[in-house]
Short mmCIF file of C-alpha atoms in Angstrom, two decimals:
data_model
loop_
_atom_site.label_atom_id
_atom_site.label_comp_id
_atom_site.label_asym_id
_atom_site.label_seq_id
_atom_site.Cartn_x
_atom_site.Cartn_y
_atom_site.Cartn_z
CA ASP F 1 0.04 0.02 0.11
CA ASN F 2 0.91 3.56 -0.72
CA GLY F 3 3.74 2.27 -3.20
CA LYS F 4 4.55 4.50 -6.05
CA LEU F 5 3.95 3.61 -9.70
CA GLY F 6 5.25 5.35 -12.78
CA PHE F 7 4.10 4.90 -16.33
CA ILE F 8 4.88 5.97 -19.94
CA VAL F 9 1.53 6.27 -21.81
CA ASN F 10 -0.26 7.81 -24.59
CA GLN F 11 -1.42 11.40 -23.64
CA ASN F 12 -4.75 10.62 -25.36
CA ILE F 13 -5.96 8.67 -22.44
CA PHE F 14 -6.16 11.67 -20.27
CA GLN F 15 -8.30 13.76 -22.78
CA SER F 16 -9.90 11.40 -25.32
CA SER F 17 -13.73 11.40 -24.88
CA GLY F 18 -14.47 7.63 -25.09
CA GLY F 19 -11.26 5.64 -25.26
CA GLY F 20 -9.79 6.90 -21.89
CA GLN F 21 -12.99 6.92 -19.84
CA GLY F 22 -12.04 3.43 -18.28
CA PHE F 23 -8.72 4.26 -17.48
CA ARG F 24 -9.89 7.57 -15.87
CA LYS F 25 -11.50 5.72 -13.14
CA PHE F 26 -8.15 5.17 -11.73
CA LEU F 27 -8.75 1.74 -10.30
CA ILE F 28 -6.74 -1.41 -10.37
CA LYS F 29 -8.95 -4.52 -10.66
CA ASP F 30 -11.90 -2.20 -10.18
CA ASN F 31 -11.50 -1.73 -6.57
CA ILE F 32 -7.97 -0.55 -5.73
CA PRO F 33 -7.80 3.09 -6.11
CA ILE F 34 -4.60 4.93 -7.34
CA GLU F 35 -4.04 8.49 -6.98
CA ILE F 36 -2.36 10.32 -9.94
CA GLU F 37 0.34 12.53 -8.35
CA GLU F 38 1.67 14.33 -11.30
CA VAL F 39 1.56 14.10 -15.14
CA ASP F 40 4.45 15.37 -17.38
CA ASP F 41 3.24 15.85 -20.94
CA PHE F 42 5.93 15.53 -23.75
CA VAL F 43 3.75 15.71 -26.65
CA ASN F 44 5.45 19.08 -27.95
CA VAL F 45 8.68 17.56 -27.33
CA GLN F 46 8.40 14.49 -29.27
CA PRO F 47 11.15 12.50 -27.44
CA PHE F 48 11.11 9.46 -29.74
CA LYS F 49 11.06 11.46 -33.10
CA ASP F 50 14.45 10.42 -33.91
CA LEU F 51 13.84 6.81 -33.47
CA GLY F 52 10.89 7.09 -35.90
CA ALA F 53 7.85 7.16 -33.48
CA ASP F 54 5.51 9.93 -33.46
CA ASN F 55 3.99 8.85 -30.15
CA LYS F 56 2.05 11.54 -28.02
CA THR F 57 4.19 10.66 -25.05
CA ALA F 58 3.00 11.52 -21.29
CA VAL F 59 4.58 10.20 -17.95
CA PHE F 60 2.60 9.84 -14.82
CA THR F 61 3.41 8.79 -11.14
CA ALA F 62 0.75 7.43 -8.96
CA ILE F 63 0.19 6.25 -5.41
CA LYS F 64 -1.34 2.95 -4.91
CA ASN F 65 -4.19 2.52 -2.68
CA SER F 66 -4.82 6.41 -2.43
CA LYS F 67 -7.88 8.18 -3.99
CA ILE F 68 -7.19 10.71 -6.47
CA GLN F 69 -7.57 14.53 -5.64
CA TYR F 70 -8.35 17.09 -8.00
CA PRO F 71 -6.78 19.37 -9.55
CA VAL F 72 -3.72 17.10 -10.56
CA LYS F 73 -0.36 18.86 -11.22
CA TYR F 74 -0.01 18.75 -14.91
CA ASN F 75 3.24 19.89 -16.67
CA ILE F 76 3.44 20.70 -20.42
CA TRP F 77 7.05 20.56 -21.78
CA ASN F 78 8.00 22.40 -24.89
CA LYS F 79 11.20 22.67 -26.79
CA LYS F 80 13.30 25.94 -26.21
CA ASP F 81 14.28 25.83 -29.92
CA SER F 82 13.27 23.95 -33.04
CA GLY F 83 14.84 20.51 -33.89
CA LYS F 84 14.73 16.98 -32.65
CA ILE F 85 15.65 15.70 -29.14
CA PHE F 86 18.00 12.72 -29.81
CA ALA F 87 17.83 9.44 -27.84
CA ASN F 88 21.61 9.53 -27.16
CA GLU F 89 21.49 12.86 -25.51
CA SER F 90 22.13 13.08 -21.64
CA TYR F 91 19.24 13.62 -19.37
CA GLU F 92 20.87 16.67 -17.82
CA ASN F 93 21.50 18.37 -21.28
CA ILE F 94 17.93 17.87 -22.40
CA PHE F 95 16.38 19.16 -19.13
CA ASN F 96 18.87 21.84 -18.51
CA ASN F 97 19.31 23.16 -22.04
CA LYS F 98 16.58 22.06 -24.39
CA ILE F 99 13.20 21.87 -22.90
CA ILE F 100 11.12 24.04 -20.44
CA LYS F 101 7.93 23.12 -18.66
CA ASP F 102 4.71 25.06 -18.11
CA GLU F 103 3.17 24.14 -14.67
CA LEU F 104 -0.66 23.60 -15.08
CA LEU F 105 -3.57 21.83 -13.36
CA ALA F 106 -5.98 19.35 -14.68
CA LYS F 107 -9.39 17.95 -13.56
CA PRO F 108 -12.29 16.27 -15.22
CA ILE F 109 -14.49 18.54 -17.34
CA LYS F 110 -17.77 17.07 -16.01
CA GLU F 111 -18.17 13.63 -14.30
CA TYR F 112 -15.26 11.92 -12.53
CA ASN F 113 -13.98 9.87 -15.49
CA SER F 114 -14.56 12.51 -18.26
CA SER F 115 -11.87 14.12 -20.29
CA TRP F 116 -9.44 16.32 -18.33
CA ILE F 117 -9.41 20.02 -19.01
CA ILE F 118 -6.03 21.69 -18.42
CA GLY F 119 -4.98 25.25 -17.44
CA ASP F 120 -3.60 27.29 -14.79
CA ARG F 121 -5.76 28.14 -11.77
CA ILE F 122 -7.28 31.34 -13.24
CA GLU F 123 -8.09 29.63 -16.58
CA LEU F 124 -9.99 26.69 -14.97
CA GLU F 125 -12.03 29.14 -12.98
CA ILE F 126 -12.89 30.84 -16.47
CA PHE F 127 -13.49 27.50 -18.10
CA GLU F 128 -15.88 26.26 -15.35
CA LYS F 129 -18.25 29.32 -16.28
CA MET F 130 -18.28 27.99 -19.74
CA ILE F 131 -19.05 24.36 -19.02
CA ALA F 132 -22.49 23.26 -19.94
CA LYS F 133 -24.49 22.37 -16.97
CA GLU F 134 -27.48 21.15 -18.81
CA LYS F 135 -28.44 20.24 -22.43
CA GLY F 136 -28.30 23.30 -24.70
CA LYS F 137 -30.19 24.35 -27.78
CA TYR F 138 -27.45 23.49 -30.19
CA ARG F 139 -26.59 19.99 -31.39
CA ALA F 140 -23.67 19.04 -33.63
CA ARG F 141 -23.69 16.26 -36.20
CA LYS F 142 -21.11 14.71 -38.53
CA GLY F 143 -21.31 15.10 -42.32
CA ILE F 144 -22.26 12.20 -44.53
CA ASP F 145 -19.97 9.17 -44.70
CA THR F 146 -19.82 7.49 -48.09
CA SER F 147 -17.08 5.02 -47.37
CA ALA F 148 -16.32 5.06 -51.18
CA ASN F 149 -15.55 8.67 -51.69
CA ALA F 150 -14.18 7.89 -55.25
CA ILE F 151 -17.53 6.70 -56.29
CA TYR F 152 -19.72 9.65 -54.72
CA TRP F 153 -17.33 12.58 -55.13
CA ILE F 154 -17.24 13.86 -58.62
CA LYS F 155 -15.93 16.79 -60.85
CA GLU F 156 -18.25 18.24 -63.20
CA LYS F 157 -17.30 18.55 -66.91
CA GLU F 158 -20.58 20.08 -68.46
CA ARG F 159 -24.12 20.47 -67.93
CA ILE F 160 -26.73 19.26 -70.59
CA ASN F 161 -30.58 19.52 -70.21
CA GLY F 162 -30.54 18.79 -66.42
CA LYS F 163 -27.83 16.22 -66.63
CA ILE F 164 -24.16 16.48 -65.37
CA VAL F 165 -21.40 14.85 -67.47
CA PHE F 166 -18.62 14.27 -64.93
CA GLU F 167 -15.52 12.32 -63.81
CA ASN F 168 -15.36 10.44 -60.46
CA SER F 169 -12.64 10.73 -58.10
CA PRO F 170 -10.20 7.85 -57.49
CA GLU F 171 -7.59 10.06 -56.29
CA THR F 172 -9.50 10.49 -53.07
CA SER F 173 -9.60 7.00 -52.15
CA LYS F 174 -7.21 4.05 -51.05
CA LYS F 175 -9.52 1.46 -52.68
CA ASN F 176 -8.92 0.36 -56.32
CA ILE F 177 -11.71 2.34 -57.91
CA LYS F 178 -11.99 2.67 -61.62
CA GLN F 179 -11.98 6.33 -63.18
CA VAL F 180 -14.95 6.70 -65.43
CA THR F 181 -16.59 9.66 -67.36
CA ASP F 182 -20.61 9.31 -67.01
CA VAL F 183 -23.86 11.07 -66.42
CA VAL F 184 -26.05 11.76 -63.45
CA GLU F 185 -29.14 13.78 -62.99
CA GLU F 186 -28.28 17.17 -61.40
CA GLU F 187 -31.13 17.09 -58.92
CA LEU F 188 -28.99 14.31 -56.98
CA VAL F 189 -25.62 16.39 -57.12
CA TYR F 190 -24.62 18.87 -54.48
CA PRO F 191 -21.41 20.98 -53.68
CA LEU F 192 -19.30 19.04 -51.23
CA ILE F 193 -17.23 20.60 -48.32
CA ARG F 194 -14.40 18.67 -46.79
CA GLY F 195 -12.35 19.42 -43.79
CA LYS F 196 -9.50 20.69 -45.88
CA ASP F 197 -11.90 22.95 -47.79
CA ILE F 198 -12.66 24.85 -44.47
CA TYR F 199 -10.94 28.00 -43.58
CA LYS F 200 -11.77 30.44 -40.64
CA TRP F 201 -14.87 32.62 -42.03
CA ARG F 202 -14.75 30.93 -45.54
CA TYR F 203 -14.68 27.69 -47.57
CA LYS F 204 -14.42 26.32 -51.06
CA THR F 205 -15.96 23.33 -52.82
CA PRO F 206 -13.69 21.71 -55.26
CA TYR F 207 -15.76 18.62 -55.56
CA GLN F 208 -19.41 17.79 -55.88
CA VAL F 209 -21.03 14.82 -54.25
CA ILE F 210 -23.76 12.35 -55.52
CA VAL F 211 -26.47 12.13 -52.69
CA PRO F 212 -29.35 9.70 -53.81
CA TYR F 213 -31.62 10.92 -51.03
CA THR F 214 -34.70 13.13 -50.89
CA GLU F 215 -34.29 16.40 -48.83
CA ASP F 216 -35.94 14.97 -45.92
CA GLY F 217 -32.99 12.80 -45.44
CA LYS F 218 -34.57 9.51 -46.85
CA VAL F 219 -32.69 7.24 -49.32
CA ILE F 220 -34.52 6.93 -52.59
CA ASP F 221 -35.83 3.47 -53.16
CA LYS F 222 -33.94 1.37 -55.64
CA LYS F 223 -36.95 0.91 -58.00
CA ASP F 224 -37.62 4.72 -57.81
CA LEU F 225 -34.08 5.48 -58.67
CA LYS F 226 -34.16 3.33 -61.63
CA ILE F 227 -37.41 4.92 -62.97
CA ASN F 228 -36.83 8.62 -61.95
CA PHE F 229 -33.10 8.66 -61.97
CA GLU F 230 -32.00 6.37 -64.80
CA ASN F 231 -28.58 7.87 -65.34
CA THR F 232 -27.55 7.77 -61.49
CA TYR F 233 -28.99 4.25 -61.23
CA ASN F 234 -26.86 3.08 -64.29
CA TYR F 235 -23.82 4.84 -62.97
CA PHE F 236 -24.03 2.79 -59.74
CA TYR F 237 -24.91 -0.63 -61.34
CA ASN F 238 -23.22 -0.59 -64.68
CA GLU F 239 -21.17 -3.68 -64.70
CA SER F 240 -18.22 -2.03 -66.76
CA ASN F 241 -17.97 0.56 -63.76
CA GLY F 242 -17.42 -2.28 -61.25
CA PHE F 243 -19.11 -0.24 -58.36
CA GLU F 244 -21.88 -2.69 -57.26
CA GLU F 245 -19.62 -5.09 -55.14
CA ILE F 246 -17.60 -2.03 -53.80
CA LEU F 247 -20.88 -0.44 -52.66
CA LYS F 248 -22.10 -3.81 -50.90
CA ASN F 249 -18.76 -4.29 -49.14
CA ARG F 250 -18.35 -0.97 -47.54
CA GLY F 251 -17.85 -0.70 -43.90
CA ILE F 252 -20.79 1.30 -43.30
CA VAL F 253 -23.01 -1.21 -44.91
CA LYS F 254 -21.58 -4.00 -43.00
CA LYS F 255 -21.60 -2.19 -39.77
CA HIS F 256 -24.92 -0.28 -39.81
CA PHE F 257 -27.16 -1.63 -42.46
CA THR F 258 -26.67 -5.44 -42.52
CA ASN F 259 -29.49 -7.64 -41.07
CA LEU F 260 -31.70 -4.80 -40.15
CA LYS F 261 -35.06 -6.29 -39.53
CA GLY F 262 -37.98 -5.39 -41.75
CA LYS F 263 -35.81 -3.03 -43.92
CA GLU F 264 -33.65 -3.47 -47.04
CA ASN F 265 -31.63 -0.52 -47.89
CA PRO F 266 -30.10 -0.14 -51.46
CA GLU F 267 -26.26 -0.91 -51.99
CA TYR F 268 -25.79 3.13 -52.34
CA VAL F 269 -26.91 4.03 -48.79
CA LEU F 270 -25.07 6.54 -46.95
CA TYR F 271 -24.27 6.98 -43.27
CA ASP F 272 -24.72 10.12 -40.86
CA ILE F 273 -27.38 11.52 -42.99
CA GLY F 274 -30.77 12.89 -42.22
CA LYS F 275 -32.97 15.98 -42.74
CA TYR F 276 -30.35 18.04 -40.77
CA THR F 277 -28.05 17.40 -43.68
CA PHE F 278 -30.11 19.40 -45.95
CA SER F 279 -30.86 22.34 -43.60
CA LYS F 280 -30.77 25.68 -45.27
CA TYR F 281 -27.84 27.10 -43.04
CA LYS F 282 -25.10 25.15 -41.43
CA VAL F 283 -22.11 26.34 -39.05
CA VAL F 284 -19.22 23.90 -39.99
CA TRP F 285 -15.75 23.35 -38.66
CA LYS F 286 -12.88 21.04 -39.02
CA ALA F 287 -12.74 18.06 -37.03
CA LEU F 288 -8.86 17.77 -37.25
CA ALA F 289 -7.39 21.17 -36.30
CA ASN F 290 -5.26 22.96 -33.64
CA GLY F 291 -8.27 25.42 -32.87
CA MET F 292 -11.74 26.30 -33.94
CA ILE F 293 -11.92 26.83 -37.57
CA ALA F 294 -15.62 27.56 -38.14
CA THR F 295 -17.78 29.10 -40.99
CA VAL F 296 -21.35 29.55 -42.25
CA VAL F 297 -22.36 27.54 -45.31
CA SER F 298 -25.59 27.78 -47.09
CA ASN F 299 -26.55 27.47 -50.81
CA LYS F 300 -23.98 27.55 -53.76
CA ASP F 301 -25.46 27.85 -57.23
CA ASN F 302 -28.96 27.16 -55.80
CA LYS F 303 -27.76 23.84 -54.16
CA ILE F 304 -27.53 23.09 -50.52
CA VAL F 305 -23.83 22.61 -49.57
CA ILE F 306 -23.33 19.15 -48.13
CA PRO F 307 -20.45 18.53 -45.40
CA ASP F 308 -18.48 15.17 -45.59
CA HIS F 309 -17.69 12.96 -42.58
CA ASN F 310 -14.74 15.05 -41.42
CA VAL F 311 -16.67 18.05 -41.10
CA VAL F 312 -18.81 18.65 -37.92
CA MET F 313 -21.79 20.86 -38.33
CA ILE F 314 -24.58 22.64 -36.49
CA PRO F 315 -27.77 22.95 -38.55
CA VAL F 316 -30.07 26.10 -38.17
CA GLU F 317 -32.79 27.57 -40.23
CA ASP F 318 -32.12 31.16 -39.49
CA GLU F 319 -29.30 33.05 -41.14
CA ASN F 320 -28.53 35.46 -38.33
CA GLU F 321 -28.56 32.60 -35.81
CA ALA F 322 -26.03 30.86 -38.06
CA TYR F 323 -23.54 33.83 -38.05
CA TYR F 324 -23.98 34.33 -34.37
CA VAL F 325 -23.02 30.60 -33.66
CA ALA F 326 -19.94 30.96 -35.98
CA GLY F 327 -18.96 34.25 -34.33
CA ILE F 328 -19.15 32.38 -30.82
CA LEU F 329 -17.10 29.38 -32.11
CA ASN F 330 -14.30 31.31 -33.77
CA SER F 331 -13.63 33.53 -30.80
CA LYS F 332 -10.32 33.32 -28.94
CA ILE F 333 -11.80 32.19 -25.67
CA VAL F 334 -13.60 29.29 -27.20
CA THR F 335 -10.50 27.91 -28.95
CA LYS F 336 -8.56 28.40 -25.70
CA PHE F 337 -11.41 26.29 -23.85
CA VAL F 338 -11.76 23.54 -26.62
CA ASN F 339 -7.80 23.12 -26.69
CA ALA F 340 -7.76 22.84 -22.95
CA TYR F 341 -9.86 19.59 -22.96
CA ILE F 342 -9.18 18.09 -26.52
CA SER F 343 -6.15 16.47 -27.60
CA TRP F 344 -6.62 16.05 -31.33
CA PHE F 345 -10.21 15.60 -32.65
CA PHE F 346 -12.74 18.48 -32.58
CA SER F 347 -15.75 16.25 -32.63
CA THR F 348 -19.68 16.64 -31.85
CA HIS F 349 -19.03 16.29 -28.12
CA ILE F 350 -17.84 20.03 -28.04
CA LEU F 351 -21.47 21.12 -27.75
CA GLU F 352 -22.11 18.68 -24.96
CA ASN F 353 -19.42 20.12 -22.73
CA MET F 354 -19.60 23.96 -23.64
CA ASN F 355 -22.52 26.21 -23.10
CA ILE F 356 -23.55 28.44 -26.11
CA PRO F 357 -26.45 30.58 -25.07
CA ALA F 358 -29.29 30.31 -27.52
CA TYR F 359 -29.40 33.21 -30.01
CA ASN F 360 -31.69 35.91 -28.95
CA GLU F 361 -32.75 38.46 -31.61
CA ASN F 362 -33.48 41.08 -28.85
CA ASP F 363 -30.06 40.70 -27.22
CA LYS F 364 -27.73 43.57 -28.35
CA LYS F 365 -24.64 41.58 -27.61
CA HIS F 366 -25.91 38.83 -29.71
CA ILE F 367 -26.91 41.19 -32.62
CA GLU F 368 -23.06 42.60 -32.41
CA VAL F 369 -21.80 39.08 -32.80
CA VAL F 370 -24.01 38.55 -35.97
CA GLU F 371 -22.93 41.82 -37.50
CA LEU F 372 -19.22 41.27 -36.70
CA SER F 373 -19.39 37.69 -37.97
CA LYS F 374 -21.02 38.67 -41.25
CA GLN F 375 -18.27 41.39 -41.68
CA ALA F 376 -15.60 38.89 -41.14
CA HIS F 377 -17.09 36.31 -43.64
CA LEU F 378 -17.23 39.06 -46.30
CA LEU F 379 -13.67 40.14 -45.71
CA ALA F 380 -12.30 36.70 -45.44
CA GLU F 381 -14.05 35.76 -48.79
CA LYS F 382 -11.71 38.66 -50.28
CA GLU F 383 -8.96 37.36 -48.34
CA SER F 384 -8.64 40.55 -46.60
CA ASP F 385 -7.42 41.18 -42.97
CA VAL F 386 -10.12 40.38 -40.29
CA SER F 387 -7.83 40.89 -37.31
CA GLU F 388 -9.65 44.14 -35.99
CA ILE F 389 -13.07 42.66 -36.53
CA GLU F 390 -11.94 39.68 -34.49
CA LYS F 391 -10.66 41.65 -31.53
CA LYS F 392 -14.01 43.40 -31.17
CA LEU F 393 -15.85 39.90 -31.50
CA ASN F 394 -13.38 38.38 -28.96
CA ASN F 395 -14.28 40.93 -26.34
CA ILE F 396 -18.06 40.58 -26.91
CA VAL F 397 -18.03 36.95 -26.83
CA GLU F 398 -16.28 36.68 -23.58
CA GLU F 399 -18.97 39.00 -22.13
CA ILE F 400 -21.58 36.60 -23.49
CA LEU F 401 -19.93 33.40 -22.31
CA LEU F 402 -18.84 34.64 -18.91
CA ARG F 403 -21.71 36.67 -17.77
#
């Protein structure tokens, strides 16, 4: 009892929303508690880089048979200069000359085994005011998952009488998918936005996506597709294209649509799609980023913009509300909050943990955010400087979130 343990671990176990929850119970064999004494986070140092490993390294010490007390000492180590830390360097040289630590604190963001939020004492007090205490108005969703992007993602060549002549995109897939030139009905084609297409306050849509669904989020029946969208049907089922077997064997089909009682889905079914996918306005952000990078999307060329599965979105129906939410998300304090408890993936759980007050058209501060957000979008579209707008926005958002 009261013996000390030391471990080298993947830093994600302290902050991942799902995978680390069991570990964060801090129990051995479900009944022997361990107290985390201190954590040293070496993610920014990359101590094993010269050995060819990009591990997110952390080290912790713990006391056996002692219950954890929060906040826990949490040290983030950074390099003093750029360059690798070499494995054959002495301990003294590295710690005295090459790296420096930032002494912080960590505690669960909500329940006892939830992700840790990290900051100094003052930051943790500020973050506490931003944590959602109850379910908020806004719900985040993932974009559509095709599991065969090279079939669904297309590049338009020309339009003829309501039809689109296109090439599919085998360059977007690791699967061996044939490149073809074909025709589909334009009604089922939408501008596509990927994570890499999102910038702060703006976006681009280099690809389009075939979505064989109605705009209430229901997949079009195979018979209806053959009758009403003959070109799209032929594209999916033409033997020379070789797509049918690929569609049948996609991961999403096997995991989510096989053996569903009383319902037979067509081979071209998609995942993470619903009526919300076709909402008039969406606030979208990159799932893989170093901070919140959000923008408002709506229609392009009179077609709804569709996000892909590496994009997270909040569907809304009111334009001003969309700009309000984007303004909140793009603020400095929100990026600081999110970075304090997320180690790498900015997923839908952000809105489960952070309180965004519902948009109120009679609140002067909310209206200010809307106007500044619109200005930022317009300037960013022209690739103009938005720093002054963002300074004003940051101050107002802090007032809203911390009042």
